[in-house]
Tab-separated table of C-alpha atoms and ligand atoms in Angstrom:
chain	number	residue	atom	x	y	z
A	21	UNK	CA	-63.719	-52.647	-8.340
A	22	UNK	CA	-65.832	-51.393	-11.228
A	23	UNK	CA	-63.847	-49.151	-13.583
A	24	UNK	CA	-66.872	-47.196	-14.836
A	25	UNK	CA	-68.177	-46.661	-11.340
A	26	UNK	CA	-64.715	-45.447	-10.278
A	27	UNK	CA	-64.434	-43.006	-13.187
A	28	UNK	CA	-67.919	-41.695	-12.337
A	29	UNK	CA	-66.685	-40.839	-8.861
A	30	UNK	CA	-63.816	-38.826	-10.345
A	31	UNK	CA	-66.177	-36.485	-12.178
A	32	UNK	CA	-65.303	-33.077	-10.674
A	33	UNK	CA	-68.085	-31.253	-8.840
A	34	UNK	CA	-66.967	-27.930	-10.232
A	35	UNK	CA	-64.849	-26.659	-13.092
A	36	UNK	CA	-62.524	-23.733	-12.333
A	37	UNK	CA	-61.317	-22.871	-15.811
A	38	UNK	CA	-63.879	-21.305	-18.170
A	39	UNK	CA	-61.856	-22.575	-21.145
A	40	UNK	CA	-62.759	-26.235	-20.527
A	41	UNK	CA	-65.123	-27.194	-23.367
A	42	UNK	CA	-65.340	-30.950	-22.681
A	43	UNK	CA	-64.084	-32.463	-19.421
A	44	UNK	CA	-64.149	-36.058	-18.158
A	45	UNK	CA	-66.735	-38.314	-19.804
A	46	UNK	CA	-66.064	-38.314	-23.534
A	47	UNK	CA	-63.329	-39.841	-25.675
A	48	UNK	CA	-61.006	-36.915	-25.064
A	49	UNK	CA	-60.972	-33.557	-23.325
A	50	UNK	CA	-61.293	-30.258	-25.183
A	51	UNK	CA	-60.125	-26.858	-23.957
A	52	UNK	CA	-59.639	-23.518	-25.606
A	53	UNK	CA	-56.071	-22.185	-25.323
A	54	UNK	CA	-55.888	-18.576	-24.091
A	55	UNK	CA	-54.972	-16.006	-26.713
A	56	UNK	CA	-51.376	-14.758	-26.735
A	57	UNK	CA	-50.274	-17.508	-24.362
A	58	UNK	CA	-48.082	-20.515	-24.996
A	59	UNK	CA	-49.187	-23.927	-23.740
A	60	UNK	CA	-46.739	-25.723	-21.447
A	61	UNK	CA	-47.048	-29.492	-20.943
A	62	UNK	CA	-45.220	-31.973	-18.731
A	63	UNK	CA	-45.695	-35.519	-17.480
A	64	UNK	CA	-44.205	-37.482	-14.587
A	65	UNK	CA	-44.728	-41.037	-13.401
A	66	UNK	CA	-44.559	-42.376	-9.874
A	67	UNK	CA	-44.121	-46.119	-9.352
A	68	UNK	CA	-44.872	-47.878	-6.067
A	69	UNK	CA	-41.664	-49.257	-4.562
A	70	UNK	CA	-39.525	-46.873	-6.618
A	71	UNK	CA	-40.864	-43.360	-5.979
A	72	UNK	CA	-42.992	-44.103	-2.945
A	73	UNK	CA	-43.537	-46.932	-0.478
A	74	UNK	CA	-47.126	-47.816	0.322
A	75	UNK	CA	-46.378	-48.458	3.990
A	76	UNK	CA	-44.552	-45.132	4.402
A	77	UNK	CA	-47.107	-42.763	2.844
A	78	UNK	CA	-50.874	-42.412	2.880
A	79	UNK	CA	-52.690	-42.543	-0.495
A	80	UNK	CA	-53.501	-38.850	0.030
A	81	UNK	CA	-49.778	-38.013	0.362
A	82	UNK	CA	-48.945	-40.042	-2.750
A	83	UNK	CA	-51.583	-38.221	-4.798
A	84	UNK	CA	-50.487	-34.838	-3.491
A	85	UNK	CA	-46.875	-35.467	-4.468
A	86	UNK	CA	-47.710	-36.917	-7.894
A	87	UNK	CA	-49.406	-33.649	-8.811
A	88	UNK	CA	-46.952	-31.404	-6.924
A	89	UNK	CA	-43.891	-32.622	-8.850
A	90	UNK	CA	-45.598	-31.806	-12.143
A	91	UNK	CA	-46.753	-28.369	-10.980
A	92	UNK	CA	-43.128	-27.757	-9.998
A	93	UNK	CA	-42.020	-28.379	-13.608
A	94	UNK	CA	-44.668	-25.930	-14.818
A	95	UNK	CA	-43.451	-23.354	-12.244
A	96	UNK	CA	-39.873	-23.774	-13.528
A	97	UNK	CA	-41.121	-22.644	-16.956
A	98	UNK	CA	-42.587	-19.495	-15.413
A	99	UNK	CA	-46.045	-20.838	-16.241
A	100	UNK	CA	-49.374	-21.194	-14.417
A	101	UNK	CA	-50.846	-24.715	-14.152
A	102	UNK	CA	-54.380	-25.032	-15.561
A	103	UNK	CA	-55.366	-28.641	-16.322
A	104	UNK	CA	-54.223	-32.163	-15.435
A	105	UNK	CA	-54.814	-35.731	-16.563
A	106	UNK	CA	-54.151	-38.873	-14.536
A	107	UNK	CA	-53.309	-42.322	-15.837
A	108	UNK	CA	-53.413	-44.964	-13.167
A	109	UNK	CA	-52.430	-48.657	-13.288
A	110	UNK	CA	-54.028	-50.373	-10.321
A	111	UNK	CA	-52.973	-53.655	-8.668
A	112	UNK	CA	-55.642	-55.685	-6.845
A	113	UNK	CA	-54.366	-54.833	-3.346
A	114	UNK	CA	-55.399	-51.196	-3.776
A	115	UNK	CA	-59.023	-50.642	-2.716
A	116	UNK	CA	-61.263	-48.092	-4.397
A	117	UNK	CA	-61.269	-46.062	-1.174
A	118	UNK	CA	-57.428	-45.809	-1.303
A	119	UNK	CA	-57.622	-44.565	-4.877
A	120	UNK	CA	-60.266	-41.965	-4.067
A	121	UNK	CA	-58.031	-40.751	-1.226
A	122	UNK	CA	-55.122	-40.549	-3.658
A	123	UNK	CA	-57.272	-38.280	-5.838
A	124	UNK	CA	-58.152	-36.229	-2.744
A	125	UNK	CA	-54.471	-35.544	-2.277
A	126	UNK	CA	-54.438	-34.136	-5.803
A	127	UNK	CA	-57.642	-32.121	-5.292
A	128	UNK	CA	-56.033	-30.293	-2.406
A	129	UNK	CA	-53.402	-28.792	-4.727
A	130	UNK	CA	-55.749	-28.525	-7.705
A	131	UNK	CA	-58.154	-26.420	-5.623
A	132	UNK	CA	-55.330	-24.180	-4.485
A	133	UNK	CA	-54.249	-23.493	-8.071
A	134	UNK	CA	-57.756	-23.729	-9.586
A	135	UNK	CA	-56.712	-26.565	-11.882
A	136	UNK	CA	-59.209	-28.887	-13.526
A	137	UNK	CA	-58.919	-32.662	-13.853
A	138	UNK	CA	-59.908	-33.104	-17.502
A	139	UNK	CA	-59.189	-36.777	-18.160
A	140	UNK	CA	-57.105	-39.848	-17.641
A	141	UNK	CA	-56.953	-43.570	-18.060
A	142	UNK	CA	-57.629	-46.489	-15.747
A	143	UNK	CA	-56.034	-49.890	-16.212
A	144	UNK	CA	-55.192	-52.811	-13.961
A	145	UNK	CA	-51.730	-54.152	-13.302
A	146	UNK	CA	-50.312	-57.235	-11.602
A	147	UNK	CA	-48.209	-55.871	-8.832
A	148	UNK	CA	-47.403	-52.215	-8.119
A	149	UNK	CA	-49.437	-49.044	-8.458
A	150	UNK	CA	-48.260	-46.699	-11.217
A	151	UNK	CA	-49.624	-43.159	-11.382
A	152	UNK	CA	-48.792	-40.858	-14.280
A	153	UNK	CA	-49.841	-37.226	-14.128
A	154	UNK	CA	-49.838	-34.818	-17.057
A	155	UNK	CA	-50.148	-31.102	-16.356
A	156	UNK	CA	-50.949	-28.408	-18.884
A	157	UNK	CA	-50.104	-24.809	-18.057
A	158	UNK	CA	-49.951	-21.470	-19.770
A	159	UNK	CA	-47.282	-18.832	-20.023
A	160	UNK	CA	-47.040	-15.403	-21.641
A	161	UNK	CA	-45.756	-16.066	-25.151
A	162	UNK	CA	-42.567	-14.003	-24.691
A	163	UNK	CA	-41.481	-15.808	-21.494
A	164	UNK	CA	-38.798	-18.501	-21.765
A	165	UNK	CA	-37.187	-19.341	-18.447
A	166	UNK	CA	-34.978	-21.989	-20.037
A	167	UNK	CA	-31.900	-23.734	-18.658
A	168	UNK	CA	-29.954	-22.342	-21.599
A	169	UNK	CA	-30.597	-18.682	-20.704
A	170	UNK	CA	-27.739	-18.140	-18.240
A	171	UNK	CA	-25.136	-15.468	-19.039
A	172	UNK	CA	-21.697	-14.802	-17.606
A	173	UNK	CA	-21.771	-12.723	-14.349
A	174	UNK	CA	-25.404	-13.695	-13.645
A	175	UNK	CA	-26.447	-14.109	-10.029
A	176	UNK	CA	-27.315	-17.722	-9.115
A	177	UNK	CA	-30.334	-17.922	-6.826
A	178	UNK	CA	-32.421	-20.566	-5.097
A	179	UNK	CA	-35.855	-20.423	-3.451
A	180	UNK	CA	-36.749	-21.808	-0.014
A	181	UNK	CA	-34.293	-24.116	1.737
A	182	UNK	CA	-32.408	-27.086	0.344
A	183	UNK	CA	-31.825	-30.631	1.549
A	184	UNK	CA	-34.867	-31.075	3.774
A	185	UNK	CA	-36.614	-33.568	1.518
A	186	UNK	CA	-33.817	-36.108	1.368
A	187	UNK	CA	-33.179	-35.795	5.103
A	188	UNK	CA	-36.907	-36.510	5.515
A	189	UNK	CA	-36.551	-39.556	3.277
A	190	UNK	CA	-33.592	-40.777	5.352
A	191	UNK	CA	-35.833	-40.583	8.427
A	192	UNK	CA	-38.586	-42.548	6.659
A	193	UNK	CA	-36.075	-45.211	5.628
A	194	UNK	CA	-34.776	-45.436	9.234
A	195	UNK	CA	-31.334	-44.237	8.136
A	196	UNK	CA	-31.542	-41.137	10.297
A	197	UNK	CA	-32.873	-40.580	13.802
A	198	UNK	CA	-34.055	-37.106	14.780
A	199	UNK	CA	-34.987	-36.523	18.416
A	200	UNK	CA	-36.574	-33.104	18.028
A	201	UNK	CA	-40.186	-33.999	17.209
A	202	UNK	CA	-41.051	-30.762	15.415
A	203	UNK	CA	-37.909	-30.979	13.252
A	204	UNK	CA	-38.592	-34.620	12.440
A	205	UNK	CA	-42.144	-33.837	11.332
A	206	UNK	CA	-40.989	-30.824	9.360
A	207	UNK	CA	-38.398	-32.838	7.409
A	208	UNK	CA	-40.772	-35.726	6.663
A	209	UNK	CA	-43.417	-33.246	5.585
A	210	UNK	CA	-40.982	-31.547	3.222
A	211	UNK	CA	-40.407	-34.941	1.611
A	212	UNK	CA	-44.034	-36.007	1.388
A	213	UNK	CA	-45.693	-32.683	0.696
A	214	UNK	CA	-43.329	-30.461	-1.305
A	215	UNK	CA	-44.574	-26.965	-2.168
A	216	UNK	CA	-44.316	-26.172	-5.873
A	217	UNK	CA	-42.948	-22.628	-6.220
A	218	UNK	CA	-45.520	-21.263	-8.646
A	219	UNK	CA	-45.612	-17.728	-7.214
A	220	UNK	CA	-41.823	-17.431	-7.314
A	221	UNK	CA	-41.868	-18.748	-10.898
A	222	UNK	CA	-44.413	-16.062	-11.773
A	223	UNK	CA	-42.182	-13.297	-10.432
A	224	UNK	CA	-39.147	-14.725	-12.244
A	225	UNK	CA	-41.204	-14.763	-15.446
A	226	UNK	CA	-41.550	-10.969	-15.238
A	227	UNK	CA	-37.745	-10.460	-15.448
A	228	UNK	CA	-36.080	-9.512	-18.731
A	229	UNK	CA	-34.225	-12.824	-18.767
A	230	UNK	CA	-33.686	-15.752	-16.408
A	231	UNK	CA	-32.570	-19.359	-16.571
A	232	UNK	CA	-34.585	-21.647	-14.323
A	233	UNK	CA	-34.809	-25.248	-13.182
A	234	UNK	CA	-36.667	-26.991	-10.382
A	235	UNK	CA	-34.749	-29.143	-7.913
A	236	UNK	CA	-35.877	-32.697	-8.490
A	237	UNK	CA	-32.488	-34.467	-8.625
A	238	UNK	CA	-30.419	-32.323	-6.260
A	239	UNK	CA	-28.793	-28.891	-6.417
A	240	UNK	CA	-25.531	-30.153	-7.983
A	241	UNK	CA	-27.409	-31.930	-10.761
A	242	UNK	CA	-29.700	-28.974	-11.549
A	243	UNK	CA	-26.759	-26.529	-11.639
A	244	UNK	CA	-25.000	-28.895	-14.028
A	245	UNK	CA	-28.055	-28.874	-16.296
A	246	UNK	CA	-27.974	-25.071	-16.405
A	247	UNK	CA	-24.232	-24.854	-17.159
A	248	UNK	CA	-24.432	-27.576	-19.802
A	249	UNK	CA	-27.395	-25.959	-21.562
A	250	UNK	CA	-25.828	-22.481	-21.321
A	251	UNK	CA	-22.233	-23.628	-22.037
A	252	UNK	CA	-20.928	-21.677	-19.056
A	253	UNK	CA	-19.900	-22.434	-15.475
A	254	UNK	CA	-21.209	-21.742	-11.989
A	255	UNK	CA	-19.389	-21.082	-8.764
A	256	UNK	CA	-21.344	-21.013	-5.511
A	257	UNK	CA	-20.732	-20.779	-1.793
A	258	UNK	CA	-21.558	-23.445	0.739
A	259	UNK	CA	-21.997	-20.749	3.399
A	260	UNK	CA	-24.763	-19.098	1.352
A	261	UNK	CA	-26.880	-22.204	0.748
A	262	UNK	CA	-30.205	-21.732	2.546
A	263	UNK	CA	-30.604	-24.451	5.153
A	264	UNK	CA	-33.612	-24.916	7.432
A	265	UNK	CA	-33.322	-24.783	11.190
A	266	UNK	CA	-33.937	-28.549	11.288
A	267	UNK	CA	-31.058	-29.256	8.924
A	268	UNK	CA	-28.636	-26.876	10.659
A	269	UNK	CA	-29.377	-28.695	13.899
A	270	UNK	CA	-28.461	-31.993	12.194
A	271	UNK	CA	-25.234	-30.474	10.929
A	272	UNK	CA	-23.727	-30.822	14.419
A	273	UNK	CA	-23.642	-34.614	14.166
A	274	UNK	CA	-24.138	-35.450	10.468
A	275	UNK	CA	-22.558	-34.752	7.108
A	276	UNK	CA	-25.478	-32.857	5.586
A	277	UNK	CA	-23.815	-32.126	2.226
A	278	UNK	CA	-25.189	-35.341	0.764
A	279	UNK	CA	-28.668	-33.962	1.373
A	280	UNK	CA	-28.348	-30.394	0.189
A	281	UNK	CA	-26.030	-31.047	-2.763
A	282	UNK	CA	-27.246	-34.392	-4.077
A	283	UNK	CA	-30.465	-35.163	-2.236
A	284	UNK	CA	-33.131	-33.939	-4.585
A	285	UNK	CA	-36.909	-33.716	-4.399
A	286	UNK	CA	-36.869	-30.328	-2.698
A	287	UNK	CA	-38.835	-28.894	-5.625
A	288	UNK	CA	-37.398	-25.465	-4.981
A	289	UNK	CA	-36.448	-23.325	-7.973
A	290	UNK	CA	-32.836	-22.634	-8.896
A	291	UNK	CA	-31.835	-20.211	-11.608
A	292	UNK	CA	-29.765	-17.282	-12.763
A	293	UNK	CA	-30.416	-13.716	-13.825
A	294	UNK	CA	-28.528	-10.449	-14.313
A	295	UNK	CA	-27.372	-8.528	-11.212
A	296	UNK	CA	-29.896	-5.792	-12.027
A	297	UNK	CA	-32.804	-8.243	-12.336
A	298	UNK	CA	-31.687	-10.016	-9.163
A	299	UNK	CA	-32.233	-6.809	-7.167
A	300	UNK	CA	-35.763	-6.561	-8.573
A	301	UNK	CA	-36.429	-10.247	-7.965
A	302	UNK	CA	-35.211	-10.113	-4.381
A	303	UNK	CA	-37.337	-7.063	-3.647
A	304	UNK	CA	-40.475	-8.566	-5.221
A	305	UNK	CA	-39.989	-11.820	-3.321
A	306	UNK	CA	-39.403	-9.986	-0.031
A	307	UNK	CA	-42.660	-8.082	-0.556
A	308	UNK	CA	-44.544	-11.366	-0.911
A	309	UNK	CA	-42.614	-13.117	1.892
A	310	UNK	CA	-41.080	-15.593	-0.561
A	311	UNK	CA	-37.685	-16.854	0.541
A	312	UNK	CA	-35.051	-16.501	-2.178
A	313	UNK	CA	-31.278	-16.487	-1.714
A	314	UNK	CA	-28.256	-15.578	-3.811
A	315	UNK	CA	-25.770	-18.449	-3.667
A	316	UNK	CA	-23.204	-17.734	-6.384
A	317	UNK	CA	-22.475	-16.495	-9.882
A	318	UNK	CA	-22.127	-17.643	-13.474
A	319	UNK	CA	-18.582	-17.926	-14.838
A	320	UNK	CA	-17.057	-18.499	-18.260
A	321	UNK	CA	-15.563	-21.816	-17.099
A	322	UNK	CA	-17.252	-24.243	-19.472
A	323	UNK	CA	-19.586	-26.814	-17.844
A	324	UNK	CA	-17.968	-26.669	-14.424
A	325	UNK	CA	-19.874	-26.436	-11.168
A	326	UNK	CA	-17.586	-25.242	-8.434
A	327	UNK	CA	-18.381	-25.130	-4.738
A	328	UNK	CA	-16.518	-22.855	-2.361
A	329	UNK	CA	-16.622	-24.720	0.952
A	330	UNK	CA	-17.068	-22.989	4.300
A	331	UNK	CA	-13.306	-23.426	4.901
A	332	UNK	CA	-12.776	-21.699	1.488
A	333	UNK	CA	-11.537	-24.907	-0.141
A	334	UNK	CA	-12.773	-25.106	-3.751
A	335	UNK	CA	-14.159	-28.332	-5.156
A	336	UNK	CA	-15.605	-29.289	-8.513
A	337	UNK	CA	-18.930	-31.038	-8.164
A	338	UNK	CA	-19.960	-34.063	-10.151
A	339	UNK	CA	-23.421	-34.058	-11.645
A	340	UNK	CA	-24.869	-36.772	-9.498
A	341	UNK	CA	-24.196	-38.216	-6.118
A	342	UNK	CA	-26.956	-39.918	-4.280
A	343	UNK	CA	-29.903	-41.228	-6.204
A	344	UNK	CA	-31.975	-42.691	-3.310
A	345	UNK	CA	-34.059	-45.691	-4.145
A	346	UNK	CA	-34.273	-44.990	-7.865
A	347	UNK	CA	-31.611	-47.742	-8.136
B	428	ADP	P1	-62.025	-44.379	-23.673
B	428	ADP	O1	-62.405	-45.829	-23.592
B	428	ADP	O2	-62.700	-43.623	-24.744
B	428	ADP	O3	-60.534	-44.167	-23.629
B	428	ADP	P2	-62.392	-44.280	-20.842
B	428	ADP	O4	-63.553	-45.153	-20.499
B	428	ADP	O5	-61.022	-44.774	-20.635
B	428	ADP	O6	-62.596	-43.719	-22.324
B	428	ADP	O7	-62.550	-42.936	-20.026
B	428	ADP	C1	-63.762	-42.224	-19.960
B	428	ADP	C2	-63.535	-40.831	-19.463
B	428	ADP	O8	-63.004	-40.876	-18.152
B	428	ADP	C3	-62.521	-40.056	-20.295
B	428	ADP	O9	-62.926	-38.693	-20.276
B	428	ADP	C4	-61.239	-40.219	-19.549
B	428	ADP	O10	-60.370	-39.148	-19.796
B	428	ADP	C5	-61.729	-40.246	-18.104
B	428	ADP	N1	-60.884	-41.068	-17.215
B	428	ADP	C6	-60.633	-42.401	-17.299
B	428	ADP	N2	-59.828	-42.833	-16.321
B	428	ADP	C7	-59.531	-41.731	-15.585
B	428	ADP	C8	-58.721	-41.492	-14.437
B	428	ADP	N3	-58.047	-42.483	-13.823
B	428	ADP	N4	-58.641	-40.230	-13.949
B	428	ADP	C9	-59.327	-39.230	-14.557
B	428	ADP	N5	-60.091	-39.383	-15.622
B	428	ADP	C10	-60.214	-40.614	-16.153
B	429	MG	MG1	-59.260	-45.493	-22.050
């Protein structure tokens, strides 16, 4: 594979953002930051065999997810994604066609959010594919949806439904059998093609104050990050956790807590805000058909995450449980 030829094929056919001054093709990209906005930057790496298995996902799905997980971090800052860069280390068993398909997976999301690919790096590697995506977003300068912004008596909320992604992974790893075909596809899809919650993040950014985190490592872990950063506690109710139809079906014959508490990779948003702002948030989300659910409240109990079980038993949750094949 010819590196220069490959990079040529990555040259975007159109540029969405008028602020791109120099895109792919020079030593570095140049863009003009918008006035009165802060720039928000994040980077995430996916390694073959660790974050994805080549035989279990198509290149398109791998590309989609590599960009989606970064957009999710931008959403958790209440920001809008604008630009992205891709560094890729390519082993010899990946054909150029596979790589172009991987980029197509990213284009699907980039088109949806009108993001521009403005650069990257291409190197070869001995064994496993490594793809590193950097996303640059923008947020109104006064908005800070930080983990440290929780206050006592805040409402704790979560978008979408929780636990689907890790149940989907269990299916892919042949650790879970699901007979219902539609449910099986739904769960696998939630794992391979997570939806970053940019619109929900935008609404949350309009509130007077909110703490916010995206669910990459599991609900218990993300709640711990909020209570540690805010030096407070959280208590939440198992009965209120939003669970999909597919997961509630599995509940009859499986212990699903490992998925919705510790599973991770749902890329939903979890956060806290005042009771008054919660009412506004809920109403705004309902208007736009965005699922958002109140699951608990912020307490003064320093750094403790407490779950009230369906049988009303109270348990303190550890930060981490299952860490799938991250090892
Ligand atoms: P340099 O040698 O100056 O670092 P490169 O030849 O690596 O430049 O890259 C040329 C152009 O192609 C740059 O704009 C770079 O950002 C872009 N580019 C290189 N690899 C990739 C990639 N995998 N994805 C997107 N853009 C890339
Ligand atoms: Mg280079």
